[in-house]
Coordinates of N, CA and C and ligand atoms in Angstrom, one line a residue:
M1 N 6.9 -27.0 3.7 CA 6.3 -25.9 4.5 C 4.9 -26.3 4.4
E2 N 4.1 -25.9 5.4 CA 2.3 -25.7 5.6 C 2.1 -24.7 4.5
N3 N 1.4 -24.9 3.2 CA 0.9 -23.9 2.6 C -0.4 -23.6 2.3
S4 N -1.2 -24.5 3.1 CA -2.6 -24.3 2.9 C -3.1 -23.0 3.4
N5 N -2.8 -22.3 4.3 CA -3.3 -21.0 4.7 C -2.4 -19.7 4.1
V6 N -1.7 -20.1 3.0 CA -1.0 -18.8 2.4 C -1.9 -18.2 1.7
I7 N -2.0 -16.7 1.8 CA -2.7 -16.0 0.9 C -2.3 -14.8 -0.1
I8 N -1.1 -14.9 0.3 CA -0.3 -13.8 -0.5 C 0.8 -14.7 -1.0
D9 N 1.1 -15.1 -2.2 CA 2.1 -16.0 -2.6 C 3.1 -15.2 -3.8
V10 N 4.2 -14.7 -3.6 CA 4.9 -14.0 -4.4 C 6.1 -14.8 -4.9
Q11 N 6.2 -15.1 -6.0 CA 7.1 -16.1 -6.6 C 8.3 -15.5 -7.7
N12 N 9.4 -15.3 -7.3 CA 10.5 -14.7 -8.4 C 10.0 -13.5 -8.7
V13 N 9.4 -12.5 -8.2 CA 8.9 -11.6 -8.9 C 9.9 -10.4 -9.2
S14 N 10.0 -9.8 -10.5 CA 11.0 -8.7 -10.9 C 10.0 -7.7 -11.6
M15 N 10.6 -6.6 -11.4 CA 9.8 -5.3 -12.0 C 10.9 -4.5 -12.4
C16 N 10.7 -4.2 -13.9 CA 11.5 -3.6 -14.5 C 10.9 -2.2 -14.8
F17 N 11.6 -0.9 -14.7 CA 11.2 0.3 -15.2 C 11.8 0.9 -16.7
N18 N 11.4 1.3 -17.4 CA 12.3 1.9 -18.4 C 12.1 3.3 -18.2
M19 N 13.3 3.7 -18.0 CA 13.7 5.3 -17.8 C 14.6 5.9 -18.6
T20 N 13.8 7.1 -19.1 CA 14.4 7.8 -20.3 C 15.4 8.7 -19.6
T21 N 16.4 8.7 -20.3 CA 17.7 9.4 -19.6 C 17.9 11.0 -20.3
E22 N 17.0 11.2 -21.1 CA 17.0 12.5 -22.1 C 16.2 13.7 -21.3
K23 N 16.5 14.7 -21.4 CA 15.6 15.8 -21.0 C 14.7 16.4 -22.1
I24 N 13.2 15.8 -21.5 CA 12.2 16.5 -22.6 C 11.6 17.4 -22.3
S25 N 11.3 18.6 -22.8 CA 10.5 19.5 -22.2 C 9.0 19.6 -22.2
G26 N 8.4 18.5 -23.1 CA 6.9 18.7 -23.2 C 6.6 17.3 -23.6
L27 N 5.3 17.2 -23.6 CA 4.4 16.1 -24.1 C 4.9 16.0 -25.8
K28 N 4.7 17.3 -26.5 CA 5.0 17.4 -28.0 C 6.2 16.8 -28.2
E29 N 7.4 17.3 -27.7 CA 8.6 16.9 -28.0 C 8.5 15.4 -27.7
F30 N 8.1 14.9 -26.6 CA 8.0 13.7 -26.4 C 7.6 12.7 -27.5
L31 N 6.1 13.1 -27.8 CA 5.7 12.5 -28.9 C 6.5 12.3 -30.1
I32 N 7.1 13.6 -30.7 CA 7.8 13.5 -31.8 C 9.1 12.9 -31.9
K33 N 10.1 12.9 -30.6 CA 11.0 12.2 -30.6 C 10.6 10.5 -30.5
R34 N 9.5 10.3 -29.9 CA 9.1 8.7 -29.7 C 8.8 8.3 -31.4
L35 N 8.1 9.1 -32.0 CA 7.6 8.8 -33.4 C 9.0 8.7 -34.3
K36 N 10.0 9.3 -34.3 CA 11.2 9.5 -34.5 C 12.1 8.3 -34.0
N37 N 11.9 7.7 -33.1 CA 12.6 6.5 -32.7 C 13.7 7.1 -31.8
Q38 N 13.7 8.3 -31.4 CA 15.0 9.1 -30.8 C 15.1 9.1 -29.3
I39 N 14.2 8.3 -28.6 CA 14.2 8.3 -27.2 C 14.9 6.8 -26.7
S40 N 16.1 7.3 -25.9 CA 16.7 6.0 -25.5 C 16.4 5.8 -24.1
Y41 N 16.3 4.6 -23.7 CA 15.7 4.3 -22.3 C 16.9 3.4 -21.4
T42 N 16.8 3.7 -20.2 CA 17.9 2.7 -19.5 C 16.9 1.7 -18.7
K43 N 17.2 0.6 -18.4 CA 16.2 -0.3 -17.7 C 16.6 -0.4 -16.5
F44 N 15.6 0.0 -15.4 CA 15.7 -0.3 -14.1 C 15.1 -1.1 -13.3
W45 N 15.7 -2.0 -12.4 CA 15.1 -3.2 -12.1 C 14.6 -2.6 -10.6
A46 N 13.4 -2.2 -10.2 CA 13.1 -1.9 -9.0 C 12.8 -3.2 -8.2
L47 N 12.5 -4.0 -8.5 CA 12.4 -5.5 -8.0 C 13.1 -6.4 -8.6
K48 N 13.9 -7.3 -7.8 CA 14.7 -8.5 -8.3 C 14.4 -9.9 -7.8
D49 N 13.6 -10.6 -8.4 CA 13.5 -11.9 -8.1 C 13.1 -12.2 -6.6
V50 N 12.1 -11.5 -6.2 CA 11.5 -11.4 -4.9 C 10.5 -12.6 -4.6
T51 N 11.0 -13.4 -3.6 CA 10.1 -14.6 -3.3 C 9.5 -14.7 -1.8
F52 N 8.4 -14.7 -1.6 CA 8.0 -14.7 0.2 C 6.4 -15.1 0.0
N53 N 6.0 -15.5 1.1 CA 4.6 -15.5 1.1 C 3.8 -14.9 2.5
V54 N 2.7 -14.9 2.5 CA 2.1 -14.0 3.7 C 0.9 -15.3 4.3
R55 N 0.7 -15.8 5.1 CA -0.2 -16.6 5.4 C -1.5 -16.1 6.2
Q56 N -2.5 -16.5 6.4 CA -3.9 -15.8 6.7 C -3.6 -15.5 8.3
G57 N -4.0 -14.2 8.7 CA -4.1 -13.7 9.9 C -2.6 -13.0 10.3
E58 N -1.6 -12.9 9.3 CA -0.5 -12.6 9.8 C -0.2 -11.0 9.6
L59 N 0.4 -10.2 10.2 CA 0.6 -9.0 10.1 C 2.5 -8.9 9.5
F60 N 2.5 -8.5 8.3 CA 3.5 -8.7 7.6 C 4.3 -7.5 7.3
G61 N 5.4 -7.1 7.8 CA 5.8 -6.0 7.4 C 7.0 -5.8 6.4
V62 N 7.2 -4.5 5.5 CA 8.1 -4.5 4.6 C 9.0 -3.6 4.9
L63 N 10.5 -3.9 5.0 CA 11.2 -2.9 5.5 C 12.2 -2.6 4.3
G64 N 12.8 -1.3 4.6 CA 13.8 -0.9 3.2 C 14.1 0.4 3.3
L65 N 15.1 0.8 2.9 CA 15.5 2.2 3.0 C 14.7 2.8 1.8
N66 N 14.8 4.2 1.7 CA 14.0 4.9 0.5 C 14.7 4.5 -0.9
G67 N 13.7 3.9 -1.7 CA 14.2 3.6 -3.0 C 14.5 2.0 -3.1
A68 N 13.9 1.4 -1.9 CA 14.7 -0.1 -1.7 C 13.4 -1.0 -2.7
G69 N 12.4 -0.3 -2.7 CA 11.3 -1.0 -4.0 C 9.9 -1.4 -2.9
K70 N 9.9 -1.0 -1.8 CA 8.5 -1.4 -0.8 C 7.3 -1.2 -1.5
S71 N 7.2 0.1 -2.1 CA 5.8 0.8 -2.9 C 5.6 -0.1 -3.9
T72 N 6.8 -0.4 -5.0 CA 6.7 -1.2 -6.1 C 6.1 -2.5 -5.7
L73 N 6.6 -2.9 -4.8 CA 6.2 -4.5 -4.3 C 4.7 -4.5 -3.7
L74 N 4.5 -3.4 -3.1 CA 3.0 -3.4 -2.6 C 1.9 -3.1 -3.8
K75 N 2.5 -2.0 -4.7 CA 1.7 -2.0 -6.1 C 1.7 -3.1 -6.7
T76 N 2.5 -4.0 -6.9 CA 2.6 -5.4 -7.7 C 1.7 -6.4 -7.0
V77 N 1.6 -6.5 -5.5 CA 0.8 -7.3 -5.1 C -0.7 -6.9 -5.0
A78 N -0.9 -5.6 -5.2 CA -2.3 -5.0 -5.2 C -2.7 -5.0 -6.5
G79 N -2.0 -5.4 -7.7 CA -2.3 -5.6 -9.0 C -2.4 -4.2 -9.6
V80 N -1.9 -3.3 -9.1 CA -1.9 -1.7 -9.9 C -0.5 -2.1 -10.8
L81 N 0.6 -2.7 -10.4 CA 1.6 -3.1 -11.4 C 1.7 -4.1 -11.8
K82 N 2.0 -4.4 -13.2 CA 2.1 -6.0 -13.7 C 3.4 -6.1 -13.5
P83 N 4.0 -7.4 -12.7 CA 5.3 -7.6 -12.7 C 5.9 -8.2 -14.0
T84 N 7.3 -7.6 -14.2 CA 7.9 -8.0 -15.5 C 8.2 -9.3 -15.7
N85 N 8.6 -10.1 -14.6 CA 8.8 -11.6 -14.3 C 7.8 -12.0 -12.9
G86 N 7.7 -13.4 -13.0 CA 7.4 -13.7 -11.8 C 5.9 -13.9 -11.6
T87 N 5.5 -14.7 -10.7 CA 3.9 -14.8 -10.4 C 3.5 -14.5 -9.1
L88 N 2.2 -14.1 -9.3 CA 1.4 -13.7 -7.7 C 0.4 -14.5 -7.7
N89 N 0.1 -15.0 -6.3 CA -1.0 -15.7 -6.2 C -1.8 -15.2 -5.0
I90 N -3.0 -14.5 -5.2 CA -3.6 -13.7 -4.2 C -4.8 -14.5 -3.8
S91 N -5.3 -14.8 -2.6 CA -6.5 -15.5 -2.2 C -7.5 -14.5 -1.5
G92 N -8.4 -14.1 -1.8 CA -9.3 -13.1 -1.0 C -9.4 -11.8 -1.7
R93 N -10.3 -11.3 -1.0 CA -10.7 -9.9 -1.4 C -9.6 -8.9 -0.5
M94 N -9.1 -7.9 -1.6 CA -8.2 -7.2 -1.2 C -8.5 -5.5 -0.9
A95 N -8.2 -5.1 0.0 CA -8.3 -3.4 0.3 C -6.9 -2.6 0.4
P96 N -6.6 -2.2 -0.7 CA -5.3 -1.4 -0.8 C -5.3 -0.1 -0.5
L97 N -4.4 0.4 0.6 CA -4.6 1.8 0.9 C -2.9 2.1 0.9
I98 N -2.8 2.3 -0.7 CA -1.6 2.5 -1.2 C -0.9 3.9 -1.4
E99 N -1.9 4.8 -2.0 CA -1.4 6.4 -2.3 C -2.6 6.9 -1.8
L100 N -2.2 8.0 -1.0 CA -3.1 9.0 -0.2 C -4.0 9.3 -1.3
G101 N -5.4 9.5 -1.1 CA -5.8 9.9 -2.1 C -6.5 9.1 -3.2
A102 N -5.9 8.2 -3.7 CA -6.0 6.9 -4.7 C -7.4 6.4 -4.7
G103 N -8.1 6.8 -5.5 CA -9.5 6.1 -5.5 C -10.3 7.2 -5.0
F104 N -9.9 8.4 -4.7 CA -10.9 9.4 -4.5 C -11.0 10.3 -5.6
D105 N -12.3 11.0 -5.7 CA -12.5 11.9 -6.8 C -12.5 13.3 -6.1
T106 N -11.6 14.1 -6.4 CA -11.4 15.3 -5.3 C -12.5 16.3 -5.6
E107 N -13.3 16.3 -6.6 CA -14.2 17.2 -6.9 C -15.6 16.7 -6.0
L108 N -15.6 15.3 -5.7 CA -16.8 14.7 -5.0 C -16.6 14.9 -3.5
T109 N -17.8 15.1 -2.8 CA -17.8 15.2 -1.4 C -17.4 13.7 -0.5
A110 N -17.0 13.9 0.7 CA -16.6 12.7 1.2 C -17.7 11.5 1.3
R111 N -18.9 12.2 1.4 CA -19.9 11.2 1.4 C -20.0 10.6 0.0
E112 N -19.8 11.2 -1.1 CA -20.1 10.8 -2.3 C -18.9 9.9 -2.7
N113 N -17.6 10.3 -2.0 CA -16.3 9.2 -2.3 C -16.7 7.8 -1.3
I114 N -17.3 7.9 -0.3 CA -17.5 6.6 0.4 C -18.3 5.7 -0.7
Y115 N -19.3 6.2 -1.4 CA -20.0 5.2 -2.4 C -19.3 4.9 -3.5
L116 N -18.4 5.9 -4.1 CA -17.6 5.9 -5.2 C -16.4 4.5 -4.9
N117 N -15.9 4.6 -3.7 CA -14.8 3.6 -3.0 C -15.4 2.5 -2.7
G118 N -16.6 2.2 -2.2 CA -17.3 1.1 -2.1 C -17.5 0.4 -3.7
A119 N -17.8 1.0 -4.6 CA -18.3 0.6 -5.7 C -16.9 -0.2 -6.4
I120 N -15.9 0.8 -6.1 CA -14.4 0.4 -6.6 C -14.2 -1.0 -5.9
L121 N -14.6 -1.1 -4.6 CA -14.2 -2.4 -4.0 C -15.1 -3.5 -4.0
G122 N -16.0 -3.2 -4.9 CA -17.2 -4.3 -5.3 C -18.6 -4.3 -4.5
Y123 N -18.9 -3.1 -3.5 CA -19.9 -3.2 -3.0 C -20.9 -2.5 -3.4
S124 N -22.4 -2.6 -3.4 CA -23.6 -1.9 -3.7 C -23.7 -1.0 -3.0
K125 N -24.5 0.0 -3.3 CA -25.1 1.3 -2.6 C -25.7 0.6 -1.4
K126 N -26.7 0.0 -1.5 CA -27.4 -0.8 -0.1 C -26.3 -1.0 0.6
E127 N -25.3 -1.8 0.3 CA -24.4 -2.5 1.4 C -23.4 -1.2 2.0
M128 N -22.9 -0.2 1.3 CA -22.4 0.8 1.8 C -23.3 1.7 2.6
N129 N -24.6 1.9 2.3 CA -25.3 2.2 3.4 C -25.3 1.9 4.7
A130 N -25.2 0.5 4.7 CA -25.2 -0.4 6.2 C -23.8 0.2 6.9
K131 N -22.8 0.6 5.7 CA -21.2 0.8 6.5 C -21.0 2.2 6.7
F132 N -22.1 3.1 6.3 CA -21.9 4.2 6.1 C -21.6 5.0 7.5
D133 N -22.4 4.7 8.5 CA -22.3 5.3 9.8 C -21.0 4.9 10.5
E134 N -20.8 3.9 10.3 CA -19.3 3.0 11.1 C -18.1 4.0 10.2
I135 N -18.3 4.2 8.9 CA -17.3 4.9 8.3 C -17.2 6.3 8.8
V136 N -18.3 7.1 8.9 CA -18.2 8.1 9.3 C -17.7 8.5 10.8
D137 N -18.0 7.5 11.7 CA -17.5 7.4 13.2 C -16.2 7.2 13.3
F138 N -15.7 6.3 12.7 CA -14.1 6.1 12.7 C -13.5 7.0 12.2
S139 N -13.8 7.7 11.1 CA -12.9 8.8 10.3 C -13.1 9.9 11.3
E140 N -14.0 10.2 11.9 CA -14.3 11.4 12.8 C -14.5 12.4 11.9
L141 N -15.0 12.4 10.6 CA -15.2 13.4 9.8 C -16.7 13.9 9.6
A142 N -17.4 13.4 10.6 CA -18.9 13.9 10.4 C -19.3 15.2 9.9
E143 N -18.7 16.3 10.6 CA -18.7 17.6 10.2 C -18.5 18.1 8.7
F144 N -17.5 17.1 8.3 CA -16.9 17.6 6.6 C -17.2 16.7 5.8
I145 N -18.5 15.9 6.0 CA -19.1 14.8 5.1 C -19.5 15.2 3.9
D146 N -20.1 16.6 4.0 CA -20.6 17.0 2.6 C -19.5 18.2 2.0
V147 N -18.4 18.0 2.3 CA -17.4 18.9 1.8 C -16.7 18.1 0.7
P148 N -16.1 18.8 -0.5 CA -15.2 18.0 -1.5 C -14.2 17.7 -1.1
V149 N -13.6 16.6 -1.1 CA -12.2 16.2 -0.5 C -11.1 16.9 -1.0
K150 N -11.3 17.8 -2.0 CA -9.9 18.5 -2.4 C -9.8 19.5 -1.4
N151 N -10.6 19.7 -0.5 CA -10.5 20.8 0.5 C -9.8 20.0 1.8
F152 N -9.4 18.7 1.6 CA -9.2 17.7 2.9 C -7.4 18.0 3.3
S153 N -7.0 17.9 4.3 CA -5.8 17.7 4.5 C -5.5 16.3 4.3
S154 N -3.9 16.1 4.4 CA -3.7 14.6 4.3 C -4.0 13.8 5.4
G155 N -3.9 14.3 6.5 CA -4.5 13.5 7.7 C -5.8 13.1 7.4
M156 N -6.7 13.9 7.1 CA -8.3 13.7 6.7 C -8.4 12.9 5.3
Y157 N -7.5 12.8 4.4 CA -7.7 11.6 3.5 C -7.4 10.2 3.9
A158 N -6.2 10.5 5.0 CA -6.0 8.9 5.5 C -7.2 8.6 6.3
R159 N -7.5 9.4 7.1 CA -8.7 9.0 7.9 C -9.9 8.3 7.0
L160 N -10.2 9.3 6.1 CA -11.5 8.6 5.3 C -11.0 7.2 4.6
G161 N -9.8 7.2 4.1 CA -9.1 6.0 3.2 C -9.4 4.8 4.4
F162 N -8.7 4.9 5.5 CA -8.6 3.9 6.2 C -9.9 3.4 6.6
A163 N -10.8 4.5 7.2 CA -12.2 4.0 7.5 C -13.0 3.2 6.5
I164 N -12.7 3.7 5.1 CA -13.6 3.0 4.1 C -13.2 1.4 3.7
A165 N -11.7 1.5 3.7 CA -10.9 0.2 3.4 C -11.1 -0.9 4.8
T166 N -11.1 -0.3 5.9 CA -11.2 -1.5 7.0 C -12.8 -1.7 7.2
S167 N -14.0 -0.8 6.6 CA -15.1 -1.3 6.9 C -15.6 -2.5 6.1
T168 N -14.8 -2.6 4.9 CA -15.2 -3.5 4.1 C -14.8 -5.0 4.4
R169 N -14.1 -5.2 5.8 CA -13.7 -6.3 6.0 C -12.8 -7.3 4.9
P170 N -11.7 -6.6 4.5 CA -11.0 -7.3 3.6 C -10.4 -8.8 4.1
D171 N -10.1 -9.8 3.1 CA -9.2 -10.5 3.6 C -7.9 -10.4 3.9
I172 N -7.4 -9.3 2.9 CA -5.8 -8.7 2.9 C -5.8 -7.4 2.7
L173 N -5.4 -6.6 3.6 CA -5.3 -5.0 4.0 C -3.8 -4.6 3.5
I174 N -3.7 -3.9 2.7 CA -2.1 -3.2 2.3 C -2.3 -1.8 2.8
V175 N -1.2 -1.7 3.5 CA -1.1 -0.2 4.0 C 0.4 0.2 3.8
D176 N 0.5 1.4 2.8 CA 1.7 2.0 2.5 C 1.9 3.2 3.4
E177 N 2.4 3.2 4.3 CA 2.8 4.4 4.8 C 1.7 5.5 5.1
I178 N 0.4 5.2 5.0 CA -0.7 5.9 5.1 C -0.8 6.6 6.5
L179 N -0.5 5.5 7.7 CA -0.7 5.8 9.1 C 0.2 7.1 9.2
G180 N 1.4 7.3 8.7 CA 2.2 8.2 9.3 C 1.7 9.5 9.1
V181 N 0.4 9.9 8.3 CA 0.1 11.3 8.0 C -1.0 11.6 9.1
G182 N -1.5 10.5 9.8 CA -2.4 10.5 10.9 C -1.9 11.3 12.1
D183 N -2.6 11.9 13.0 CA -2.1 12.4 14.2 C -1.9 11.2 15.3
F184 N -1.2 11.3 16.5 CA -0.8 10.2 17.0 C -2.1 9.3 17.8
K185 N -3.1 10.2 18.0 CA -4.4 9.4 18.5 C -5.1 8.7 17.2
F186 N -5.2 9.1 16.1 CA -5.6 8.6 14.9 C -4.8 7.4 15.0
Q187 N -3.5 7.3 14.6 CA -2.4 6.2 14.6 C -3.1 4.9 15.5
Q188 N -3.1 5.5 16.7 CA -3.4 4.3 17.9 C -4.7 3.8 17.4
K189 N -5.6 4.6 16.9 CA -6.9 4.2 16.8 C -6.9 3.0 15.6
C190 N -5.8 3.4 14.5 CA -6.0 2.5 13.4 C -5.0 1.3 13.7
E191 N -4.2 1.5 14.5 CA -3.5 0.1 15.0 C -4.3 -0.6 15.7
A192 N -5.2 -0.2 16.5 CA -6.0 -1.0 17.3 C -6.9 -2.0 16.3
K193 N -7.5 -1.0 15.3 CA -8.1 -1.6 14.3 C -7.8 -2.9 13.5
I194 N -6.6 -2.6 13.2 CA -5.7 -3.4 12.4 C -5.3 -4.7 13.4
N195 N -5.0 -4.6 14.6 CA -4.9 -5.7 15.5 C -6.3 -6.3 15.6
E196 N -7.3 -5.6 15.7 CA -8.8 -6.7 15.9 C -9.1 -7.3 14.4
M197 N -8.7 -6.4 13.4 CA -9.2 -7.2 12.0 C -8.1 -8.7 11.8
V198 N -6.6 -8.5 12.5 CA -6.1 -9.6 12.3 C -6.5 -10.7 12.9
K199 N -7.0 -10.5 14.2 CA -7.6 -11.5 14.9 C -8.7 -12.2 14.4
E200 N -9.6 -11.3 13.6 CA -10.5 -11.9 12.8 C -9.9 -12.9 11.5
G201 N -9.1 -12.6 11.3 CA -8.1 -13.5 10.0 C -7.8 -12.7 9.2
T202 N -7.8 -11.4 9.1 CA -7.4 -10.6 7.8 C -5.9 -10.6 8.0
S203 N -5.2 -10.7 6.7 CA -3.9 -10.5 6.7 C -3.6 -9.1 6.4
V204 N -2.2 -8.7 6.9 CA -2.2 -7.3 6.6 C -0.5 -7.1 6.2
L205 N -0.3 -6.3 5.1 CA 1.3 -6.0 4.3 C 1.3 -4.6 4.8
L206 N 2.1 -4.4 5.6 CA 2.5 -3.1 6.1 C 4.0 -2.7 5.5
V207 N 3.7 -1.1 5.3 CA 5.1 -0.3 5.0 C 5.2 0.7 5.8
S208 N 6.1 1.0 6.5 CA 6.2 2.1 7.5 C 7.6 2.5 7.8
H209 N 8.0 3.4 7.7 CA 9.6 4.0 7.9 C 9.6 4.0 9.5
S210 N 8.5 3.9 10.2 CA 8.7 3.7 11.8 C 8.8 2.2 12.1
I211 N 10.2 1.9 12.5 CA 10.5 1.0 12.5 C 9.9 0.4 14.0
D212 N 9.7 1.1 14.8 CA 9.2 0.9 16.3 C 7.7 0.4 15.9
Q213 N 7.0 1.1 14.9 CA 5.5 0.8 14.7 C 5.7 -0.8 13.8
I214 N 6.5 -0.9 13.3 CA 6.6 -2.1 12.5 C 6.8 -3.5 13.5
R215 N 7.9 -3.0 14.5 CA 8.2 -4.1 15.7 C 6.7 -4.1 16.4
S216 N 6.1 -3.2 16.9 CA 5.0 -3.3 17.7 C 3.8 -4.2 17.0
L217 N 3.6 -3.9 15.5 CA 2.5 -4.4 15.0 C 2.6 -5.5 14.5
C218 N 3.7 -6.0 13.7 CA 4.0 -7.0 12.9 C 4.5 -8.4 13.6
N219 N 4.1 -9.3 12.8 CA 5.0 -10.8 13.4 C 6.0 -11.1 12.7
R220 N 6.1 -10.7 11.4 CA 7.0 -11.3 10.4 C 7.1 -10.4 9.4
G221 N 8.1 -10.4 8.6 CA 8.5 -9.6 7.4 C 9.8 -9.8 6.6
I222 N 9.9 -9.0 5.8 CA 11.1 -9.0 5.0 C 11.9 -7.6 5.0
I223 N 13.3 -7.7 4.5 CA 13.8 -6.6 4.2 C 14.1 -6.4 2.8
L224 N 14.0 -5.2 2.0 CA 14.3 -5.1 0.7 C 15.6 -4.1 0.7
E225 N 16.5 -4.4 -0.2 CA 17.6 -3.5 -0.6 C 17.9 -3.7 -1.9
K226 N 17.6 -2.1 -2.6 CA 18.0 -2.1 -4.2 C 17.1 -3.3 -4.9
G227 N 16.0 -3.4 -4.3 CA 15.1 -4.2 -5.1 C 15.2 -5.8 -4.8
Q228 N 16.2 -6.1 -4.0 CA 16.3 -7.8 -3.4 C 15.9 -7.8 -2.3
L229 N 15.4 -8.8 -2.0 CA 14.9 -9.4 -0.8 C 16.0 -9.8 -0.1
I230 N 16.9 -9.4 1.1 CA 17.9 -9.5 1.6 C 17.8 -10.4 2.9
K231 N 16.6 -10.3 3.5 CA 16.4 -11.2 4.8 C 14.8 -11.2 5.1
E232 N 14.4 -12.5 5.6 CA 13.1 -12.7 6.1 C 13.0 -13.2 7.1
G233 N 12.1 -13.0 7.8 CA 12.0 -13.6 9.4 C 10.9 -12.9 10.4
N234 N 11.2 -13.3 11.7 CA 10.4 -13.2 12.6 C 10.9 -11.6 12.8
I235 N 9.8 -10.6 13.3 CA 10.0 -9.0 13.2 C 11.3 -8.8 14.4
E236 N 11.0 -9.4 15.5 CA 12.2 -8.7 16.5 C 13.6 -8.9 15.9
E237 N 13.6 -10.0 15.1 CA 15.3 -10.4 14.8 C 15.4 -9.4 13.3
L238 N 14.3 -9.5 12.6 CA 14.5 -8.6 11.4 C 14.7 -7.2 11.6
C239 N 13.8 -6.6 12.8 CA 14.2 -5.1 13.1 C 15.6 -4.9 13.9
D240 N 16.3 -5.9 14.4 CA 17.5 -5.8 15.2 C 18.3 -5.5 14.2
F241 N 18.3 -6.4 13.0 CA 19.2 -6.7 11.9 C 19.1 -5.3 11.1
Y242 N 17.9 -5.0 10.8 CA 17.8 -3.5 10.1 C 18.4 -2.4 10.9
Y243 N 18.2 -2.1 12.2 CA 18.9 -1.1 13.1 C 20.4 -1.2 13.2
S244 N 20.9 -2.5 13.1 CA 22.5 -2.7 13.1 C 22.9 -2.5 11.6
K245 N 22.1 -3.0 10.7 CA 22.8 -2.5 9.4 C 22.8 -0.9 8.8
Y246 N 21.6 -0.4 9.1 CA 21.4 0.9 8.6 C 21.6 2.1 9.4
T247 N 21.7 1.6 10.8 CA 21.7 3.1 11.7 C 23.1 3.1 12.2
Ligands
LIG1 N1 7.0 4.5 -12.3 C1 8.1 4.5 -12.3 N2 9.3 4.6 -13.2 C2 10.6 4.6 -13.0 N3 11.1 4.2 -11.9 C3 10.2 4.1 -10.8 C4 8.8 3.9 -10.8 N4 8.3 3.5 -9.7 C5 9.5 3.7 -8.8 N5 10.3 3.7 -9.6 C6 11.8 3.6 -8.8 O1 11.8 2.2 -8.5 C7 12.7 2.5 -7.1 C8 11.8 1.8 -5.9 O2 10.8 2.8 -5.7 P1 9.8 2.4 -4.5 O3 9.0 3.7 -4.4 O4 9.4 1.2 -4.5 O5 10.8 2.7 -3.3 P2 10.4 2.8 -1.7 O6 11.3 1.5 -1.1 O7 8.9 2.6 -1.7 O8 10.9 3.9 -1.2 P3 10.3 5.1 -0.3 O9 10.8 4.7 1.2 O10 11.0 6.5 -0.4 O11 9.0 5.2 -0.2 C9 13.0 3.8 -7.1 O12 14.4 4.0 -7.3 C10 12.1 4.6 -7.8 O13 12.6 5.5 -8.5

């Protein structure tokens, strides 16, 4: 296989969570039980031996029912979670849009959060000054720019997060369900922006519960079932398989 333009390489990745099965009523009880070695855990494998890659300029969809492991996979690719086993090779600058409001300080205003997020993504104040108007225009939040984001709706968080992440022209954009909270008009605007970025060479890893959105946006993808990759391929074929298997 031609590997030269692989930008995300996921090899045999597994993720195991330790889940406590006991009912613990508070932090104090937890700490005491832990010191006494009285907590028993069961292992839960959220990802099992997942292997795939994403090439430059691909719009790659991750499909699966609730609990299939999609968010765990995206968090692993984004470096938020360290896999229990397996290797990940990521080439390029990444902008993750994984959890609504992640990376925002809710006490700060939208304006302050733009600079804070810019710094997290590695941009100076000067660089963010140059992007500021574009971010405010795209998010359509000009009149709320000096409002603390704790007063924002979920759609407003999504607008601001998407506008910041895309303004940084990342090599890899990771989008987990975020578009689902925006209104229809904003979703369309985000989809157009994603397509524009892909034309310029950005790779996108997308999770959405809207199979129609995955079908219309993506070109390739995978289906996860109980943490295992059960199918990889062309998006039409994948969505047809998904419909016939799960509906
Ligand atoms: N930090 C954690 N500790 C323990 N279990 C976890 C943790 N994070 C996720 N899980 C478990 O891993 C499994 C996969 O979760 P994940 O959020 O990746 O699924 P998903 O496919 O994104 O689901 P959804 O479509 O509902 O968002 C679930 O059973 C979940 O309970």
